[in-house]
Short mmCIF file of C-alpha atoms (C1' of nucleotides) in Angstrom, two decimals:
data_model
loop_
_atom_site.label_atom_id
_atom_site.label_comp_id
_atom_site.label_asym_id
_atom_site.label_seq_id
_atom_site.Cartn_x
_atom_site.Cartn_y
_atom_site.Cartn_z
CA MET A 1 4.81 25.21 17.13
CA ASN A 2 6.66 22.60 15.36
CA CYS A 3 4.86 19.54 14.04
CA CYS A 4 7.55 17.14 15.17
CA GLU A 5 7.39 17.37 18.91
CA ASN A 6 7.59 13.80 19.92
CA LYS A 7 4.52 12.99 18.07
CA ASP A 8 3.95 9.44 16.77
CA TYR A 9 1.35 7.20 15.31
CA SER A 10 -0.76 5.07 17.66
CA VAL A 11 -0.25 1.29 17.81
CA ASP A 12 -3.78 0.79 16.58
CA ASN A 13 -3.29 3.09 13.63
CA GLU A 14 -0.12 1.33 12.72
CA GLN A 15 -1.79 -2.04 12.92
CA LEU A 16 -4.82 -0.94 10.81
CA ALA A 17 -2.46 0.62 8.23
CA ARG A 18 -0.60 -2.72 8.15
CA PHE A 19 -3.72 -4.61 7.44
CA ALA A 20 -4.81 -2.12 4.86
CA LYS A 21 -1.50 -2.10 3.18
CA ALA A 22 -1.51 -5.88 2.86
CA MET A 23 -4.90 -5.58 1.21
CA GLY A 24 -3.72 -2.81 -1.06
CA HIS A 25 -3.14 -4.92 -4.14
CA PRO A 26 -5.73 -6.58 -6.33
CA ALA A 27 -3.81 -9.80 -6.35
CA ARG A 28 -3.76 -10.04 -2.66
CA ILE A 29 -7.48 -9.16 -2.43
CA THR A 30 -8.15 -11.98 -4.84
CA ILE A 31 -6.04 -14.34 -2.77
CA LEU A 32 -7.80 -13.47 0.42
CA GLN A 33 -11.22 -13.80 -1.11
CA PHE A 34 -10.27 -17.14 -2.59
CA LEU A 35 -8.94 -18.44 0.70
CA ALA A 36 -11.94 -17.09 2.55
CA SER A 37 -14.29 -19.02 0.35
CA LEU A 38 -12.58 -22.44 0.08
CA ASP A 39 -11.16 -25.30 2.12
CA SER A 40 -8.66 -26.47 -0.44
CA CYS A 41 -6.08 -23.82 -0.67
CA TYR A 42 -2.83 -25.11 -2.15
CA PHE A 43 -0.32 -22.78 -3.67
CA GLY A 44 -1.09 -24.13 -7.16
CA ASP A 45 -4.85 -23.36 -6.81
CA ILE A 46 -4.07 -19.82 -5.82
CA HIS A 47 -1.64 -19.48 -8.62
CA ASN A 48 -4.20 -20.58 -11.08
CA GLU A 49 -6.57 -17.78 -9.96
CA LEU A 50 -3.98 -15.13 -10.75
CA PRO A 51 -2.50 -13.63 -13.93
CA ILE A 52 1.04 -13.50 -12.53
CA ALA A 53 4.06 -15.63 -12.34
CA LYS A 54 4.46 -18.14 -9.43
CA ALA A 55 7.42 -16.24 -8.00
CA THR A 56 5.24 -13.18 -7.74
CA VAL A 57 2.39 -15.17 -6.21
CA SER A 58 4.83 -16.50 -3.66
CA GLN A 59 5.87 -13.05 -2.73
CA HIS A 60 2.34 -11.81 -2.36
CA LEU A 61 1.58 -14.72 -0.08
CA LYS A 62 4.63 -13.92 2.02
CA GLU A 63 3.36 -10.41 2.46
CA LEU A 64 -0.05 -11.60 3.56
CA LYS A 65 1.59 -14.01 5.96
CA ASP A 66 3.82 -11.28 7.31
CA ALA A 67 0.78 -9.08 7.88
CA GLY A 68 -0.79 -12.00 9.76
CA LEU A 69 -3.81 -12.37 7.50
CA ILE A 70 -3.02 -15.87 6.29
CA GLN A 71 -0.95 -18.81 7.32
CA GLY A 72 0.77 -21.63 5.39
CA GLU A 73 1.48 -25.32 6.14
CA ILE A 74 3.79 -27.66 4.28
CA GLU A 75 1.84 -30.71 3.08
CA THR A 76 4.55 -32.39 1.05
CA PRO A 77 4.93 -31.92 -1.75
CA LYS A 78 2.38 -29.11 -1.64
CA VAL A 79 1.93 -26.03 0.49
CA LYS A 80 -1.51 -25.43 1.97
CA TYR A 81 -2.57 -21.86 2.71
CA CYS A 82 -5.51 -20.56 4.63
CA ILE A 83 -6.90 -17.54 6.39
CA ASN A 84 -5.47 -16.82 9.85
CA GLN A 85 -8.88 -16.73 11.60
CA GLU A 86 -7.75 -14.88 14.65
CA ASN A 87 -6.12 -11.99 12.80
CA TRP A 88 -8.86 -12.00 10.13
CA ALA A 89 -11.36 -11.33 12.91
CA LYS A 90 -9.08 -8.70 14.33
CA ALA A 91 -8.77 -6.90 11.04
CA GLN A 92 -12.55 -7.10 10.54
CA THR A 93 -13.05 -5.41 13.89
CA PHE A 94 -10.42 -2.80 13.17
CA PHE A 95 -12.01 -1.74 9.89
CA GLU A 96 -15.49 -1.85 11.31
CA THR A 97 -14.53 0.33 14.17
CA PHE A 98 -12.63 2.66 11.86
CA PHE A 99 -15.60 3.33 9.63
CA LYS A 100 -18.15 3.36 12.40
CA ASN A 101 -16.39 6.27 14.10
CA LYS A 102 -17.52 8.61 11.34
CA THR A 103 -19.28 11.59 12.73
CA VAL A 104 -22.65 11.93 11.05
CA LYS A 105 -22.90 15.36 9.62
CA THR A 106 -23.56 17.16 6.37
CA ASN A 107 -20.68 17.59 3.99
CA CYS A 108 -18.47 20.35 5.25
CA CYS A 109 -17.31 21.31 1.76
CA MET B 1 -2.29 -24.64 -18.48
CA ASN B 2 -0.69 -21.21 -18.27
CA CYS B 3 -1.71 -18.86 -15.59
CA CYS B 4 -1.88 -15.88 -17.96
CA GLU B 5 -4.71 -16.68 -20.25
CA ASN B 6 -6.65 -13.47 -20.37
CA LYS B 7 -7.20 -13.46 -16.67
CA ASP B 8 -7.67 -10.15 -14.88
CA TYR B 9 -8.81 -8.66 -11.63
CA SER B 10 -12.35 -7.77 -11.13
CA VAL B 11 -13.44 -4.13 -10.96
CA ASP B 12 -14.52 -4.53 -7.42
CA ASN B 13 -11.30 -6.09 -6.38
CA GLU B 14 -9.40 -3.19 -7.97
CA GLN B 15 -11.56 -0.66 -6.19
CA LEU B 16 -11.24 -2.36 -2.84
CA ALA B 17 -7.57 -2.60 -3.30
CA ARG B 18 -7.42 1.11 -4.14
CA PHE B 19 -9.27 2.06 -0.94
CA ALA B 20 -7.07 -0.34 1.13
CA LYS B 21 -3.89 1.04 -0.44
CA ALA B 22 -4.95 4.57 0.36
CA MET B 23 -5.46 3.49 4.00
CA GLY B 24 -2.14 1.66 3.93
CA HIS B 25 -0.12 4.29 5.85
CA PRO B 26 -0.41 5.35 9.42
CA ALA B 27 -0.32 9.08 8.59
CA ARG B 28 -3.21 8.59 6.16
CA ILE B 29 -5.18 6.58 8.73
CA THR B 30 -4.59 9.34 11.18
CA ILE B 31 -5.76 11.94 8.71
CA LEU B 32 -8.93 10.03 7.95
CA GLN B 33 -9.72 9.51 11.57
CA PHE B 34 -9.16 13.20 12.21
CA LEU B 35 -11.37 14.23 9.37
CA ALA B 36 -14.05 11.75 10.42
CA SER B 37 -14.30 13.23 13.88
CA LEU B 38 -14.13 16.95 13.20
CA ASP B 39 -15.91 19.78 11.42
CA SER B 40 -12.93 22.07 11.26
CA CYS B 41 -10.48 20.48 8.97
CA TYR B 42 -7.96 22.88 7.57
CA PHE B 43 -4.63 21.83 6.20
CA GLY B 44 -2.87 23.34 9.18
CA ASP B 45 -4.96 21.40 11.67
CA ILE B 46 -4.10 18.16 9.87
CA HIS B 47 -0.49 19.06 9.75
CA ASN B 48 -0.44 19.69 13.48
CA GLU B 49 -1.62 16.08 14.08
CA LEU B 50 1.21 14.58 12.26
CA PRO B 51 5.02 14.14 12.76
CA ILE B 52 5.92 14.96 9.16
CA ALA B 53 6.70 17.94 6.98
CA LYS B 54 3.94 19.90 5.38
CA ALA B 55 5.06 18.85 1.90
CA THR B 56 4.61 15.28 2.90
CA VAL B 57 1.28 15.92 4.45
CA SER B 58 0.13 17.59 1.26
CA GLN B 59 1.21 14.52 -0.69
CA HIS B 60 -0.75 12.18 1.62
CA LEU B 61 -3.71 14.37 1.23
CA LYS B 62 -3.41 14.25 -2.51
CA GLU B 63 -3.34 10.41 -2.45
CA LEU B 64 -6.45 10.31 -0.26
CA LYS B 65 -8.13 12.73 -2.58
CA ASP B 66 -7.18 10.63 -5.68
CA ALA B 67 -8.51 7.56 -3.97
CA GLY B 68 -11.75 9.48 -3.46
CA LEU B 69 -11.86 9.27 0.31
CA ILE B 70 -11.59 12.92 0.96
CA GLN B 71 -12.17 16.20 -0.73
CA GLY B 72 -10.69 19.66 -0.46
CA GLU B 73 -11.96 23.13 -0.95
CA ILE B 74 -10.12 26.35 -1.03
CA GLU B 75 -11.23 28.85 1.58
CA THR B 76 -8.68 31.55 0.99
CA PRO B 77 -6.09 31.68 2.40
CA LYS B 78 -6.67 28.23 3.85
CA VAL B 79 -7.70 24.92 2.39
CA LYS B 80 -10.47 22.95 3.99
CA TYR B 81 -10.48 19.26 3.78
CA CYS B 82 -13.24 16.76 4.67
CA ILE B 83 -14.36 13.19 4.19
CA ASN B 84 -16.01 12.41 0.82
CA GLN B 85 -19.18 10.96 2.35
CA GLU B 86 -20.29 9.08 -0.69
CA ASN B 87 -17.03 7.23 -1.26
CA TRP B 88 -16.56 6.76 2.43
CA ALA B 89 -19.79 4.89 2.71
CA LYS B 90 -18.81 3.00 -0.43
CA ALA B 91 -15.54 1.96 1.12
CA GLN B 92 -17.27 0.96 4.29
CA THR B 93 -19.61 -1.37 2.37
CA PHE B 94 -16.76 -2.79 0.34
CA PHE B 95 -14.72 -3.77 3.47
CA GLU B 96 -17.87 -4.93 5.24
CA THR B 97 -18.76 -7.22 2.40
CA PHE B 98 -15.23 -8.43 1.98
CA PHE B 99 -14.93 -9.60 5.59
CA LYS B 100 -18.49 -10.90 5.83
CA ASN B 101 -17.90 -13.37 2.98
CA LYS B 102 -15.70 -15.42 5.15
CA THR B 103 -16.79 -19.02 5.21
CA VAL B 104 -17.17 -20.07 8.71
CA LYS B 105 -15.13 -23.14 9.29
CA THR B 106 -12.47 -24.47 11.47
CA ASN B 107 -8.92 -23.57 10.69
CA CYS B 108 -7.81 -25.72 7.77
CA CYS B 109 -4.11 -25.67 8.85
"C1'" DA C 1 19.48 -43.25 -10.52
"C1'" DA C 2 16.98 -40.04 -13.41
"C1'" DA C 3 13.01 -37.24 -14.10
"C1'" DA C 4 8.97 -34.88 -12.69
"C1'" DT C 5 6.26 -32.02 -9.32
"C1'" DT C 6 5.67 -28.18 -6.16
"C1'" DG C 7 7.07 -23.85 -4.32
"C1'" DT C 8 10.63 -20.91 -2.46
"C1'" DT C 9 14.56 -17.97 -3.03
"C1'" DC C 10 17.86 -15.27 -5.68
"C1'" DG C 11 19.17 -11.73 -8.74
"C1'" DT C 12 17.64 -8.18 -11.53
"C1'" DA C 13 14.98 -4.33 -13.38
"C1'" DG C 14 11.77 -0.81 -13.46
"C1'" DT C 15 8.27 1.71 -10.92
"C1'" DT C 16 6.24 3.66 -6.97
"C1'" DT C 17 6.32 5.44 -2.42
"C1'" DT C 18 7.89 8.29 1.32
"C1'" DG C 19 10.16 12.05 2.85
"C1'" DC C 20 12.37 16.56 2.88
"C1'" DG C 21 13.79 21.44 1.93
"C1'" DA C 22 13.29 25.08 -1.22
"C1'" DA C 23 10.80 27.58 -4.41
"C1'" DC C 24 6.62 29.24 -5.65
"C1'" DA C 25 1.55 31.09 -5.90
"C1'" DA C 26 -2.24 33.52 -3.99
"C1'" DC C 27 -3.85 36.36 -1.10
"C1'" DA C 28 -4.09 39.50 3.34
"C1'" DA C 29 -1.94 42.75 6.28
"C1'" DA C 30 1.31 46.28 7.51
"C1'" DT D 1 4.98 47.93 -1.77
"C1'" DT D 2 6.79 44.93 1.32
"C1'" DT D 3 5.92 41.31 4.43
"C1'" DG D 4 3.51 37.42 6.33
"C1'" DT D 5 0.43 33.43 5.97
"C1'" DT D 6 -1.12 29.16 3.88
"C1'" DG D 7 -0.39 25.29 1.06
"C1'" DT D 8 1.11 23.28 -3.27
"C1'" DT D 9 4.63 21.88 -6.39
"C1'" DC D 10 9.42 20.76 -7.75
"C1'" DG D 11 13.59 18.32 -7.39
"C1'" DC D 12 15.97 15.10 -5.28
"C1'" DA D 13 17.29 10.73 -2.56
"C1'" DA D 14 16.43 6.49 -0.38
"C1'" DA D 15 13.62 2.72 0.29
"C1'" DA D 16 9.95 -0.40 -0.81
"C1'" DC D 17 7.02 -2.66 -4.26
"C1'" DT D 18 5.96 -5.44 -8.32
"C1'" DA D 19 7.29 -8.62 -11.53
"C1'" DC D 20 9.96 -12.03 -13.92
"C1'" DG D 21 13.03 -16.00 -15.12
"C1'" DA D 22 16.35 -19.01 -13.42
"C1'" DA D 23 18.19 -21.70 -9.96
"C1'" DC D 24 17.38 -24.39 -6.10
"C1'" DA D 25 15.39 -27.68 -2.47
"C1'" DA D 26 12.51 -31.48 -1.19
"C1'" DT D 27 10.05 -35.25 -2.22
"C1'" DT D 28 7.73 -38.65 -5.64
"C1'" DT D 29 7.56 -41.13 -9.55
"C1'" DT D 30 9.49 -43.68 -13.25
#
DNA sequence: AAAATTGTTCGTAGTTTTGCGAACAACAAA
DNA sequence: TTTGTTGTTCGCAAAACTACGAACAATTTT
């Protein structure tokens, strides 16, 4: 009765974990909130919201972009960032579903 | 105009990031879903759901416990785990609020 | 052409995460 | 007492994360 018999994580669980992981840092939460509330979203504006160096901000933005939660566009000489609406909605649904599936019952402990 | 003038992350953002980080791994998502759907929740049951060694499972459980999302109780010789209802609800609200705050607008990019 | 602006990328450093097997602890059963 | 069951903790290794300054690229301004 080994635990490793061809078992794997579901695609949905992987996706949800990916979203969650991207949100797993206060700087990235701050960035997402900022982008979710504004139209103007240049790199400099984001940088000004955060207590970290621009190189680090750039890295966080890259991670959020890789996770699909935001997107960027060059608007020479600036770079404009914004929420990726499609994936944002997807993430929202994933989290909603995740928490909704809680069985209502008294604490088992 | 330095970016580091006494700026910090809000308590709420830190808390949300902590929840998100705890959820940022497929094994931990799987554990949470499992616990959210069952009454019987011994360590062994959880271990059987996952493709990883028991030492690793124990570590993931510890992280979830530290984040406040689950709780454990010794029921000699087993250990019973379950969702921490209070914090689960809190997390649900945090994520809900986070995604709800999205300004409705056309893609800016 | 030289200098300034805006961000990204590179190189580096330190920390954290993920994972495992082995050792251990606590108790129950033989 | 010895053995077995159930999980945790320890020690280790590899990888990923977080952060920074410096260098760089692309374009504008002077």
